[in-house]
PDB file of N, CA, C, O and CB in Angstrom:
ATOM      1  N   UNK A   1       0.843  -1.188   0.000  1.00  0.00           N
ATOM      2  CA  UNK A   1       0.000   0.000   0.000  1.00  0.00           C
ATOM      3  C   UNK A   1       0.877   1.236   0.000  1.00  0.00           C
ATOM      4  O   UNK A   1       1.993   1.241   0.520  1.00  0.00           O
ATOM      5  CB  UNK A   1      -0.953   0.007   1.215  1.00  0.00           C
ATOM      6  N   UNK A   2       0.351   2.251  -0.582  1.00  0.00           N
ATOM      7  CA  UNK A   2       1.098   3.507  -0.618  1.00  0.00           C
ATOM      8  C   UNK A   2       0.993   4.206   0.734  1.00  0.00           C
ATOM      9  O   UNK A   2       0.073   3.951   1.510  1.00  0.00           O
ATOM     10  CB  UNK A   2       0.574   4.429  -1.750  1.00  0.00           C
ATOM     11  N   UNK A   3       1.938   5.079   0.999  1.00  0.00           N
ATOM     12  CA  UNK A   3       1.935   5.845   2.252  1.00  0.00           C
ATOM     13  C   UNK A   3       0.679   6.715   2.343  1.00  0.00           C
ATOM     14  O   UNK A   3       0.123   6.902   3.426  1.00  0.00           O
ATOM     15  CB  UNK A   3       3.206   6.727   2.355  1.00  0.00           C
ATOM     16  N   UNK A   4       0.240   7.240   1.202  1.00  0.00           N
ATOM     17  CA  UNK A   4      -0.978   8.066   1.193  1.00  0.00           C
ATOM     18  C   UNK A   4      -2.200   7.230   1.556  1.00  0.00           C
ATOM     19  O   UNK A   4      -3.080   7.685   2.286  1.00  0.00           O
ATOM     20  CB  UNK A   4      -1.178   8.724  -0.190  1.00  0.00           C
ATOM     21  N   UNK A   5      -2.246   6.002   1.038  1.00  0.00           N
ATOM     22  CA  UNK A   5      -3.372   5.126   1.348  1.00  0.00           C
ATOM     23  C   UNK A   5      -3.429   4.772   2.812  1.00  0.00           C
ATOM     24  O   UNK A   5      -4.504   4.748   3.412  1.00  0.00           O
ATOM     25  CB  UNK A   5      -3.297   3.869   0.530  1.00  0.00           C
ATOM     26  N   UNK A   6      -2.268   4.496   3.395  1.00  0.00           N
ATOM     27  CA  UNK A   6      -2.207   4.184   4.823  1.00  0.00           C
ATOM     28  C   UNK A   6      -2.634   5.399   5.644  1.00  0.00           C
ATOM     29  O   UNK A   6      -3.391   5.265   6.606  1.00  0.00           O
ATOM     30  CB  UNK A   6      -0.782   3.733   5.225  1.00  0.00           C
ATOM     31  N   UNK A   7      -2.153   6.574   5.270  1.00  0.00           N
ATOM     32  CA  UNK A   7      -2.534   7.800   5.986  1.00  0.00           C
ATOM     33  C   UNK A   7      -4.037   8.051   5.903  1.00  0.00           C
ATOM     34  O   UNK A   7      -4.654   8.481   6.878  1.00  0.00           O
ATOM     35  CB  UNK A   7      -1.774   9.005   5.421  1.00  0.00           C
ATOM     36  N   UNK A   8      -4.621   7.784   4.742  1.00  0.00           N
ATOM     37  CA  UNK A   8      -6.065   7.978   4.577  1.00  0.00           C
ATOM     38  C   UNK A   8      -6.839   7.058   5.515  1.00  0.00           C
ATOM     39  O   UNK A   8      -7.823   7.480   6.122  1.00  0.00           O
ATOM     40  CB  UNK A   8      -6.484   7.723   3.115  1.00  0.00           C
ATOM     41  N   UNK A   9      -6.409   5.814   5.639  1.00  0.00           N
ATOM     42  CA  UNK A   9      -7.077   4.876   6.539  1.00  0.00           C
ATOM     43  C   UNK A   9      -6.879   5.275   7.987  1.00  0.00           C
ATOM     44  O   UNK A   9      -7.792   5.128   8.800  1.00  0.00           O
ATOM     45  CB  UNK A   9      -6.562   3.458   6.314  1.00  0.00           C
ATOM     46  N   UNK A  10      -5.708   5.776   8.321  1.00  0.00           N
ATOM     47  CA  UNK A  10      -5.463   6.208   9.708  1.00  0.00           C
ATOM     48  C   UNK A  10      -6.391   7.355  10.092  1.00  0.00           C
ATOM     49  O   UNK A  10      -6.844   7.429  11.234  1.00  0.00           O
ATOM     50  CB  UNK A  10      -3.991   6.638   9.892  1.00  0.00           C
ATOM     51  N   UNK A  11      -6.672   8.234   9.164  1.00  0.00           N
ATOM     52  CA  UNK A  11      -7.568   9.365   9.449  1.00  0.00           C
ATOM     53  C   UNK A  11      -8.992   8.891   9.687  1.00  0.00           C
ATOM     54  O   UNK A  11      -9.753   9.549  10.397  1.00  0.00           O
ATOM     55  CB  UNK A  11      -7.542  10.375   8.296  1.00  0.00           C
ATOM     56  N   UNK A  12      -9.361   7.757   9.101  1.00  0.00           N
ATOM     57  CA  UNK A  12     -10.711   7.227   9.249  1.00  0.00           C
ATOM     58  C   UNK A  12     -10.793   6.062  10.224  1.00  0.00           C
ATOM     59  O   UNK A  12     -11.787   5.336  10.242  1.00  0.00           O
ATOM     60  CB  UNK A  12     -11.234   6.796   7.915  1.00  0.00           C
ATOM     61  N   UNK A  13      -9.767   5.880  11.025  1.00  0.00           N
ATOM     62  CA  UNK A  13      -9.715   4.765  11.976  1.00  0.00           C
ATOM     63  C   UNK A  13     -10.859   4.890  12.988  1.00  0.00           C
ATOM     64  O   UNK A  13     -10.924   5.875  13.723  1.00  0.00           O
ATOM     65  CB  UNK A  13      -8.340   4.727  12.708  1.00  0.00           C
ATOM     66  N   UNK A  14     -11.757   3.905  13.035  1.00  0.00           N
ATOM     67  CA  UNK A  14     -12.888   4.006  13.961  1.00  0.00           C
ATOM     68  C   UNK A  14     -12.460   3.982  15.431  1.00  0.00           C
ATOM     69  O   UNK A  14     -13.129   4.573  16.279  1.00  0.00           O
ATOM     70  CB  UNK A  14     -13.862   2.877  13.703  1.00  0.00           C
ATOM     71  N   UNK A  15     -11.368   3.314  15.732  1.00  0.00           N
ATOM     72  CA  UNK A  15     -10.901   3.287  17.122  1.00  0.00           C
ATOM     73  C   UNK A  15     -10.425   4.667  17.534  1.00  0.00           C
ATOM     74  O   UNK A  15     -10.765   5.146  18.616  1.00  0.00           O
ATOM     75  CB  UNK A  15      -9.769   2.250  17.306  1.00  0.00           C
ATOM     76  N   UNK A  16      -9.640   5.310  16.682  1.00  0.00           N
ATOM     77  CA  UNK A  16      -9.160   6.655  16.999  1.00  0.00           C
ATOM     78  C   UNK A  16     -10.323   7.643  17.076  1.00  0.00           C
ATOM     79  O   UNK A  16     -10.321   8.537  17.922  1.00  0.00           O
ATOM     80  CB  UNK A  16      -8.137   7.121  15.949  1.00  0.00           C
ATOM     81  N   UNK A  17     -11.297   7.488  16.214  1.00  0.00           N
ATOM     82  CA  UNK A  17     -12.470   8.358  16.261  1.00  0.00           C
ATOM     83  C   UNK A  17     -13.227   8.170  17.574  1.00  0.00           C
ATOM     84  O   UNK A  17     -13.698   9.143  18.161  1.00  0.00           O
ATOM     85  CB  UNK A  17     -13.399   8.077  15.065  1.00  0.00           C
ATOM     86  N   UNK A  18     -13.346   6.928  18.036  1.00  0.00           N
ATOM     87  CA  UNK A  18     -14.027   6.661  19.307  1.00  0.00           C
ATOM     88  C   UNK A  18     -13.253   7.272  20.470  1.00  0.00           C
ATOM     89  O   UNK A  18     -13.849   7.828  21.392  1.00  0.00           O
ATOM     90  CB  UNK A  18     -14.200   5.143  19.522  1.00  0.00           C
ATOM     91  N   UNK A  19     -11.926   7.169  20.429  1.00  0.00           N
ATOM     92  CA  UNK A  19     -11.086   7.770  21.467  1.00  0.00           C
ATOM     93  C   UNK A  19     -11.328   9.273  21.527  1.00  0.00           C
ATOM     94  O   UNK A  19     -11.503   9.837  22.607  1.00  0.00           O
ATOM     95  CB  UNK A  19      -9.590   7.475  21.205  1.00  0.00           C
ATOM     96  N   UNK A  20     -11.336   9.911  20.374  1.00  0.00           N
ATOM     97  CA  UNK A  20     -11.548  11.361  20.328  1.00  0.00           C
ATOM     98  C   UNK A  20     -12.908  11.741  20.898  1.00  0.00           C
ATOM     99  O   UNK A  20     -13.012  12.720  21.637  1.00  0.00           O
ATOM    100  CB  UNK A  20     -11.424  11.871  18.893  1.00  0.00           C
ATOM    101  N   UNK A  21     -13.947  10.987  20.568  1.00  0.00           N
ATOM    102  CA  UNK A  21     -15.283  11.283  21.084  1.00  0.00           C
ATOM    103  C   UNK A  21     -15.311  11.116  22.599  1.00  0.00           C
ATOM    104  O   UNK A  21     -15.864  11.960  23.304  1.00  0.00           O
ATOM    105  CB  UNK A  21     -16.337  10.370  20.423  1.00  0.00           C
ATOM    106  N   UNK A  22     -14.723  10.040  23.103  1.00  0.00           N
ATOM    107  CA  UNK A  22     -14.721   9.806  24.546  1.00  0.00           C
ATOM    108  C   UNK A  22     -14.001  10.919  25.295  1.00  0.00           C
ATOM    109  O   UNK A  22     -14.451  11.352  26.356  1.00  0.00           O
ATOM    110  CB  UNK A  22     -14.071   8.466  24.861  1.00  0.00           C
ATOM    111  N   UNK A  23     -12.883  11.380  24.742  1.00  0.00           N
ATOM    112  CA  UNK A  23     -12.115  12.432  25.409  1.00  0.00           C
ATOM    113  C   UNK A  23     -12.821  13.776  25.288  1.00  0.00           C
ATOM    114  O   UNK A  23     -12.946  14.500  26.276  1.00  0.00           O
ATOM    115  CB  UNK A  23     -10.700  12.523  24.819  1.00  0.00           C
ATOM    116  N   UNK A  24     -13.280  14.115  24.095  1.00  0.00           N
ATOM    117  CA  UNK A  24     -13.937  15.412  23.871  1.00  0.00           C
ATOM    118  C   UNK A  24     -15.221  15.522  24.695  1.00  0.00           C
ATOM    119  O   UNK A  24     -15.523  16.584  25.241  1.00  0.00           O
ATOM    120  CB  UNK A  24     -14.253  15.605  22.370  1.00  0.00           C
ATOM    121  N   UNK A  25     -15.971  14.430  24.783  1.00  0.00           N
ATOM    122  CA  UNK A  25     -17.229  14.458  25.540  1.00  0.00           C
ATOM    123  C   UNK A  25     -17.015  14.299  27.047  1.00  0.00           C
ATOM    124  O   UNK A  25     -17.977  14.296  27.816  1.00  0.00           O
ATOM    125  CB  UNK A  25     -18.154  13.362  25.042  1.00  0.00           C
ATOM    126  N   UNK A  26     -15.752  14.167  27.468  1.00  0.00           N
ATOM    127  CA  UNK A  26     -15.448  14.065  28.889  1.00  0.00           C
ATOM    128  C   UNK A  26     -15.815  12.731  29.507  1.00  0.00           C
ATOM    129  O   UNK A  26     -15.925  12.627  30.729  1.00  0.00           O
ATOM    130  CB  UNK A  26     -16.145  15.141  29.619  1.00  0.00           C
ATOM    131  N   UNK A  27     -16.005  11.718  28.692  1.00  0.00           N
ATOM    132  CA  UNK A  27     -16.366  10.400  29.214  1.00  0.00           C
ATOM    133  C   UNK A  27     -15.156   9.608  29.686  1.00  0.00           C
ATOM    134  O   UNK A  27     -15.287   8.649  30.447  1.00  0.00           O
ATOM    135  CB  UNK A  27     -17.102   9.612  28.160  1.00  0.00           C
ATOM    136  N   UNK A  28     -13.975  10.020  29.228  1.00  0.00           N
ATOM    137  CA  UNK A  28     -12.741   9.363  29.620  1.00  0.00           C
ATOM    138  C   UNK A  28     -11.590  10.324  29.368  1.00  0.00           C
ATOM    139  O   UNK A  28     -11.749  11.345  28.700  1.00  0.00           O
ATOM    140  CB  UNK A  28     -12.539   8.027  28.848  1.00  0.00           C
ATOM    141  N   UNK A  29     -10.433   9.980  29.910  1.00  0.00           N
ATOM    142  CA  UNK A  29      -9.241  10.772  29.644  1.00  0.00           C
ATOM    143  C   UNK A  29      -8.321   9.956  28.739  1.00  0.00           C
ATOM    144  O   UNK A  29      -8.433   8.733  28.651  1.00  0.00           O
ATOM    145  CB  UNK A  29      -8.517  11.177  30.975  1.00  0.00           C
ATOM    146  N   UNK A  30      -7.420  10.654  28.075  1.00  0.00           N
ATOM    147  CA  UNK A  30      -6.466   9.947  27.223  1.00  0.00           C
ATOM    148  C   UNK A  30      -5.629   8.982  28.051  1.00  0.00           C
ATOM    149  O   UNK A  30      -5.334   7.873  27.605  1.00  0.00           O
ATOM    150  CB  UNK A  30      -5.557  10.942  26.485  1.00  0.00           C
ATOM    151  N   UNK A  31      -5.248   9.396  29.248  1.00  0.00           N
ATOM    152  CA  UNK A  31      -4.440   8.528  30.114  1.00  0.00           C
ATOM    153  C   UNK A  31      -5.206   7.264  30.494  1.00  0.00           C
ATOM    154  O   UNK A  31      -4.636   6.173  30.501  1.00  0.00           O
ATOM    155  CB  UNK A  31      -4.013   9.283  31.382  1.00  0.00           C
ATOM    156  N   UNK A  32      -6.501   7.407  30.812  1.00  0.00           N
ATOM    157  CA  UNK A  32      -7.314   6.228  31.135  1.00  0.00           C
ATOM    158  C   UNK A  32      -7.371   5.266  29.956  1.00  0.00           C
ATOM    159  O   UNK A  32      -7.250   4.053  30.128  1.00  0.00           O
ATOM    160  CB  UNK A  32      -8.735   6.647  31.539  1.00  0.00           C
ATOM    161  N   UNK A  33      -7.554   5.808  28.774  1.00  0.00           N
ATOM    162  CA  UNK A  33      -7.646   4.968  27.588  1.00  0.00           C
ATOM    163  C   UNK A  33      -6.313   4.304  27.265  1.00  0.00           C
ATOM    164  O   UNK A  33      -6.284   3.149  26.839  1.00  0.00           O
ATOM    165  CB  UNK A  33      -8.119   5.789  26.400  1.00  0.00           C
ATOM    166  N   UNK A  34      -5.201   5.026  27.465  1.00  0.00           N
ATOM    167  CA  UNK A  34      -3.885   4.427  27.252  1.00  0.00           C
ATOM    168  C   UNK A  34      -3.641   3.305  28.251  1.00  0.00           C
ATOM    169  O   UNK A  34      -3.092   2.262  27.898  1.00  0.00           O
ATOM    170  CB  UNK A  34      -2.782   5.490  27.365  1.00  0.00           C
ATOM    171  N   UNK A  35      -4.046   3.518  29.489  1.00  0.00           N
ATOM    172  CA  UNK A  35      -3.898   2.496  30.517  1.00  0.00           C
ATOM    173  C   UNK A  35      -4.722   1.262  30.171  1.00  0.00           C
ATOM    174  O   UNK A  35      -4.249   0.133  30.301  1.00  0.00           O
ATOM    175  CB  UNK A  35      -4.315   3.047  31.885  1.00  0.00           C
ATOM    176  N   UNK A  36      -5.939   1.483  29.735  1.00  0.00           N
ATOM    177  CA  UNK A  36      -6.829   0.394  29.336  1.00  0.00           C
ATOM    178  C   UNK A  36      -6.221  -0.380  28.169  1.00  0.00           C
ATOM    179  O   UNK A  36      -6.238  -1.611  28.169  1.00  0.00           O
ATOM    180  CB  UNK A  36      -8.223   0.940  28.952  1.00  0.00           C
ATOM    181  N   UNK A  37      -5.688   0.325  27.182  1.00  0.00           N
ATOM    182  CA  UNK A  37      -5.064  -0.320  26.026  1.00  0.00           C
ATOM    183  C   UNK A  37      -3.855  -1.155  26.455  1.00  0.00           C
ATOM    184  O   UNK A  37      -3.628  -2.244  25.927  1.00  0.00           O
ATOM    185  CB  UNK A  37      -4.639   0.735  24.986  1.00  0.00           C
ATOM    186  N   UNK A  38      -3.087  -0.642  27.410  1.00  0.00           N
ATOM    187  CA  UNK A  38      -1.922  -1.382  27.905  1.00  0.00           C
ATOM    188  C   UNK A  38      -2.361  -2.665  28.615  1.00  0.00           C
ATOM    189  O   UNK A  38      -1.727  -3.708  28.458  1.00  0.00           O
ATOM    190  CB  UNK A  38      -1.086  -0.500  28.862  1.00  0.00           C
ATOM    191  N   UNK A  39      -3.438  -2.592  29.391  1.00  0.00           N
ATOM    192  CA  UNK A  39      -3.964  -3.776  30.063  1.00  0.00           C
ATOM    193  C   UNK A  39      -4.424  -4.816  29.050  1.00  0.00           C
ATOM    194  O   UNK A  39      -4.159  -6.007  29.211  1.00  0.00           O
ATOM    195  CB  UNK A  39      -5.120  -3.395  30.991  1.00  0.00           C
ATOM    196  N   UNK A  40      -5.105  -4.368  28.020  1.00  0.00           N
ATOM    197  CA  UNK A  40      -5.582  -5.277  26.973  1.00  0.00           C
ATOM    198  C   UNK A  40      -4.398  -5.916  26.254  1.00  0.00           C
ATOM    199  O   UNK A  40      -4.387  -7.123  26.013  1.00  0.00           O
ATOM    200  CB  UNK A  40      -6.484  -4.526  25.962  1.00  0.00           C
ATOM    201  N   UNK A  41      -3.405  -5.103  25.915  1.00  0.00           N
ATOM    202  CA  UNK A  41      -2.214  -5.611  25.231  1.00  0.00           C
ATOM    203  C   UNK A  41      -1.523  -6.675  26.088  1.00  0.00           C
ATOM    204  O   UNK A  41      -1.107  -7.711  25.570  1.00  0.00           O
ATOM    205  CB  UNK A  41      -1.234  -4.455  24.913  1.00  0.00           C
ATOM    206  N   UNK A  42      -1.401  -6.427  27.378  1.00  0.00           N
ATOM    207  CA  UNK A  42      -0.778  -7.372  28.302  1.00  0.00           C
ATOM    208  C   UNK A  42      -1.576  -8.675  28.366  1.00  0.00           C
ATOM    209  O   UNK A  42      -1.000  -9.763  28.352  1.00  0.00           O
ATOM    210  CB  UNK A  42      -0.659  -6.752  29.704  1.00  0.00           C
ATOM    211  N   UNK A  43      -2.884  -8.561  28.435  1.00  0.00           N
ATOM    212  CA  UNK A  43      -3.742  -9.736  28.477  1.00  0.00           C
ATOM    213  C   UNK A  43      -3.595 -10.569  27.207  1.00  0.00           C
ATOM    214  O   UNK A  43      -3.529 -11.796  27.273  1.00  0.00           O
ATOM    215  CB  UNK A  43      -5.198  -9.322  28.671  1.00  0.00           C
ATOM    216  N   UNK A  44      -3.544  -9.915  26.069  1.00  0.00           N
ATOM    217  CA  UNK A  44      -3.383 -10.620  24.792  1.00  0.00           C
ATOM    218  C   UNK A  44      -2.031 -11.318  24.741  1.00  0.00           C
ATOM    219  O   UNK A  44      -1.937 -12.464  24.302  1.00  0.00           O
ATOM    220  CB  UNK A  44      -3.524  -9.641  23.604  1.00  0.00           C
ATOM    221  N   UNK A  45      -0.981 -10.629  25.188  1.00  0.00           N
ATOM    222  CA  UNK A  45       0.347 -11.233  25.183  1.00  0.00           C
ATOM    223  C   UNK A  45       0.398 -12.470  26.084  1.00  0.00           C
ATOM    224  O   UNK A  45       1.029 -13.467  25.734  1.00  0.00           O
ATOM    225  CB  UNK A  45       1.395 -10.209  25.631  1.00  0.00           C
ATOM    226  N   UNK A  46      -0.263 -12.406  27.244  1.00  0.00           N
ATOM    227  CA  UNK A  46      -0.314 -13.566  28.134  1.00  0.00           C
ATOM    228  C   UNK A  46      -1.067 -14.718  27.481  1.00  0.00           C
ATOM    229  O   UNK A  46      -0.656 -15.873  27.588  1.00  0.00           O
ATOM    230  CB  UNK A  46      -0.975 -13.192  29.468  1.00  0.00           C
ATOM    231  N   UNK A  47      -2.177 -14.403  26.799  1.00  0.00           N
ATOM    232  CA  UNK A  47      -2.955 -15.445  26.123  1.00  0.00           C
ATOM    233  C   UNK A  47      -2.151 -16.098  25.003  1.00  0.00           C
ATOM    234  O   UNK A  47      -2.220 -17.313  24.814  1.00  0.00           O
ATOM    235  CB  UNK A  47      -4.253 -14.859  25.560  1.00  0.00           C
ATOM    236  N   UNK A  48      -1.400 -15.304  24.272  1.00  0.00           N
ATOM    237  CA  UNK A  48      -0.557 -15.847  23.200  1.00  0.00           C
ATOM    238  C   UNK A  48       0.509 -16.759  23.790  1.00  0.00           C
ATOM    239  O   UNK A  48       0.756 -17.850  23.276  1.00  0.00           O
ATOM    240  CB  UNK A  48       0.100 -14.706  22.382  1.00  0.00           C
ATOM    241  N   UNK A  49       1.141 -16.309  24.871  1.00  0.00           N
ATOM    242  CA  UNK A  49       2.169 -17.114  25.529  1.00  0.00           C
ATOM    243  C   UNK A  49       1.587 -18.434  26.023  1.00  0.00           C
ATOM    244  O   UNK A  49       2.200 -19.489  25.863  1.00  0.00           O
ATOM    245  CB  UNK A  49       2.794 -16.338  26.700  1.00  0.00           C
ATOM    246  N   UNK A  50       0.400 -18.370  26.624  1.00  0.00           N
ATOM    247  CA  UNK A  50      -0.253 -19.583  27.109  1.00  0.00           C
ATOM    248  C   UNK A  50      -0.576 -20.528  25.950  1.00  0.00           C
ATOM    249  O   UNK A  50      -0.427 -21.743  26.076  1.00  0.00           O
ATOM    250  CB  UNK A  50      -1.535 -19.229  27.879  1.00  0.00           C
ATOM    251  N   UNK A  51      -1.014 -19.970  24.830  1.00  0.00           N
ATOM    252  CA  UNK A  51      -1.335 -20.797  23.669  1.00  0.00           C
ATOM    253  C   UNK A  51      -0.088 -21.514  23.152  1.00  0.00           C
ATOM    254  O   UNK A  51      -0.155 -22.688  22.789  1.00  0.00           O
ATOM    255  CB  UNK A  51      -1.956 -19.939  22.555  1.00  0.00           C
ATOM    256  N   UNK A  52       1.042 -20.818  23.115  1.00  0.00           N
ATOM    257  CA  UNK A  52       2.282 -21.453  22.671  1.00  0.00           C
ATOM    258  C   UNK A  52       2.754 -22.521  23.661  1.00  0.00           C
ATOM    259  O   UNK A  52       3.350 -23.521  23.262  1.00  0.00           O
ATOM    260  CB  UNK A  52       3.374 -20.399  22.479  1.00  0.00           C
ATOM    261  N   UNK A  53       2.490 -22.309  24.938  1.00  0.00           N
ATOM    262  CA  UNK A  53       2.928 -23.253  25.964  1.00  0.00           C
ATOM    263  C   UNK A  53       2.030 -24.481  26.070  1.00  0.00           C
ATOM    264  O   UNK A  53       2.478 -25.527  26.540  1.00  0.00           O
ATOM    265  CB  UNK A  53       2.986 -22.562  27.297  1.00  0.00           C
ATOM    266  N   UNK A  54       0.777 -24.375  25.645  1.00  0.00           N
ATOM    267  CA  UNK A  54      -0.138 -25.508  25.722  1.00  0.00           C
ATOM    268  C   UNK A  54       0.325 -26.624  24.790  1.00  0.00           C
ATOM    269  O   UNK A  54       0.908 -26.360  23.738  1.00  0.00           O
ATOM    270  CB  UNK A  54      -1.574 -25.070  25.370  1.00  0.00           C
ATOM    271  N   UNK A  55       0.063 -27.868  25.177  1.00  0.00           N
ATOM    272  CA  UNK A  55       0.453 -28.983  24.311  1.00  0.00           C
ATOM    273  C   UNK A  55      -0.407 -29.015  23.045  1.00  0.00           C
ATOM    274  O   UNK A  55      -1.539 -28.532  23.024  1.00  0.00           O
ATOM    275  CB  UNK A  55       0.333 -30.320  25.070  1.00  0.00           C
ATOM    276  N   UNK A  56       0.160 -29.592  22.009  1.00  0.00           N
ATOM    277  CA  UNK A  56      -0.591 -29.759  20.773  1.00  0.00           C
ATOM    278  C   UNK A  56      -1.714 -30.757  21.016  1.00  0.00           C
ATOM    279  O   UNK A  56      -1.560 -31.670  21.827  1.00  0.00           O
ATOM    280  CB  UNK A  56       0.333 -30.229  19.612  1.00  0.00           C
ATOM    281  N   UNK A  57      -2.838 -30.601  20.330  1.00  0.00           N
ATOM    282  CA  UNK A  57      -3.938 -31.559  20.522  1.00  0.00           C
ATOM    283  C   UNK A  57      -3.571 -32.925  19.938  1.00  0.00           C
ATOM    284  O   UNK A  57      -2.726 -33.043  19.051  1.00  0.00           O
ATOM    285  CB  UNK A  57      -5.239 -31.031  19.868  1.00  0.00           C
ATOM    286  N   UNK A  58      -4.223 -33.923  20.457  1.00  0.00           N
ATOM    287  CA  UNK A  58      -4.056 -35.264  19.924  1.00  0.00           C
ATOM    288  C   UNK A  58      -4.638 -35.286  18.514  1.00  0.00           C
ATOM    289  O   UNK A  58      -5.783 -34.879  18.322  1.00  0.00           O
ATOM    290  CB  UNK A  58      -4.741 -36.333  20.840  1.00  0.00           C
ATOM    291  N   UNK A  59      -3.878 -35.750  17.527  1.00  0.00           N
ATOM    292  CA  UNK A  59      -4.389 -35.771  16.146  1.00  0.00           C
ATOM    293  C   UNK A  59      -5.697 -36.540  16.003  1.00  0.00           C
ATOM    294  O   UNK A  59      -6.500 -36.234  15.121  1.00  0.00           O
ATOM    295  CB  UNK A  59      -3.355 -36.377  15.226  1.00  0.00           C
ATOM    296  N   UNK A  60      -5.919 -37.533  16.858  1.00  0.00           N
ATOM    297  CA  UNK A  60      -7.166 -38.302  16.793  1.00  0.00           C
ATOM    298  C   UNK A  60      -8.369 -37.486  17.238  1.00  0.00           C
ATOM    299  O   UNK A  60      -9.507 -37.857  16.949  1.00  0.00           O
ATOM    300  CB  UNK A  60      -7.055 -39.549  17.648  1.00  0.00           C
ATOM    301  N   UNK A  61      -8.136 -36.384  17.935  1.00  0.00           N
ATOM    302  CA  UNK A  61      -9.233 -35.548  18.431  1.00  0.00           C
ATOM    303  C   UNK A  61      -9.560 -34.374  17.507  1.00  0.00           C
ATOM    304  O   UNK A  61     -10.520 -33.643  17.749  1.00  0.00           O
ATOM    305  CB  UNK A  61      -8.889 -35.024  19.803  1.00  0.00           C
ATOM    306  N   UNK A  62      -8.781 -34.197  16.472  1.00  0.00           N
ATOM    307  CA  UNK A  62      -8.938 -32.998  15.647  1.00  0.00           C
ATOM    308  C   UNK A  62     -10.304 -32.904  14.959  1.00  0.00           C
ATOM    309  O   UNK A  62     -10.808 -31.802  14.739  1.00  0.00           O
ATOM    310  CB  UNK A  62      -7.853 -32.961  14.604  1.00  0.00           C
ATOM    311  N   UNK A  63     -10.891 -34.017  14.627  1.00  0.00           N
ATOM    312  CA  UNK A  63     -12.168 -33.971  13.914  1.00  0.00           C
ATOM    313  C   UNK A  63     -13.361 -34.276  14.807  1.00  0.00           C
ATOM    314  O   UNK A  63     -14.475 -34.454  14.314  1.00  0.00           O
ATOM    315  CB  UNK A  63     -12.146 -34.941  12.766  1.00  0.00           C
ATOM    316  N   UNK A  64     -13.140 -34.338  16.114  1.00  0.00           N
ATOM    317  CA  UNK A  64     -14.265 -34.544  17.038  1.00  0.00           C
ATOM    318  C   UNK A  64     -15.175 -33.327  16.990  1.00  0.00           C
ATOM    319  O   UNK A  64     -14.712 -32.188  16.913  1.00  0.00           O
ATOM    320  CB  UNK A  64     -13.762 -34.797  18.496  1.00  0.00           C
ATOM    321  N   UNK A  65     -16.452 -33.581  17.035  1.00  0.00           N
ATOM    322  CA  UNK A  65     -17.474 -32.530  17.056  1.00  0.00           C
ATOM    323  C   UNK A  65     -17.474 -31.666  15.803  1.00  0.00           C
ATOM    324  O   UNK A  65     -17.979 -30.544  15.826  1.00  0.00           O
ATOM    325  CB  UNK A  65     -17.276 -31.654  18.259  1.00  0.00           C
ATOM    326  N   UNK A  66     -16.919 -32.172  14.718  1.00  0.00           N
ATOM    327  CA  UNK A  66     -16.977 -31.469  13.431  1.00  0.00           C
ATOM    328  C   UNK A  66     -18.038 -32.152  12.596  1.00  0.00           C
ATOM    329  O   UNK A  66     -17.968 -33.358  12.355  1.00  0.00           O
ATOM    330  CB  UNK A  66     -15.582 -31.468  12.694  1.00  0.00           C
ATOM    331  N   UNK A  67     -19.011 -31.395  12.159  1.00  0.00           N
ATOM    332  CA  UNK A  67     -20.122 -31.974  11.404  1.00  0.00           C
ATOM    333  C   UNK A  67     -20.135 -31.488  10.002  1.00  0.00           C
ATOM    334  O   UNK A  67     -21.005 -31.876   9.222  1.00  0.00           O
ATOM    335  CB  UNK A  67     -21.434 -31.664  12.053  1.00  0.00           C
TER     336      UNK A  67
END
C-alpha cells in the first residue's frame, strides 16, 4: 500500500475516532484509555504465551465434534 493510502485509513480509523469522542465528551481521559489499552495488550500477550505453551492436541481428536 502507498503511504498516502495508509494515511487515509489512519484518518478514518474508527478506534481513533471513538477515542476522540470519549475524550472530547469528557467520558474518559487519554491517560485512562492508554492504561486500558496497555492492560488489553498485556492480556493478549499472556494469552498468546499460554497458547504457545499448551500442548498440541491429539491428532485423533482434531475432527471430534466437526459436522
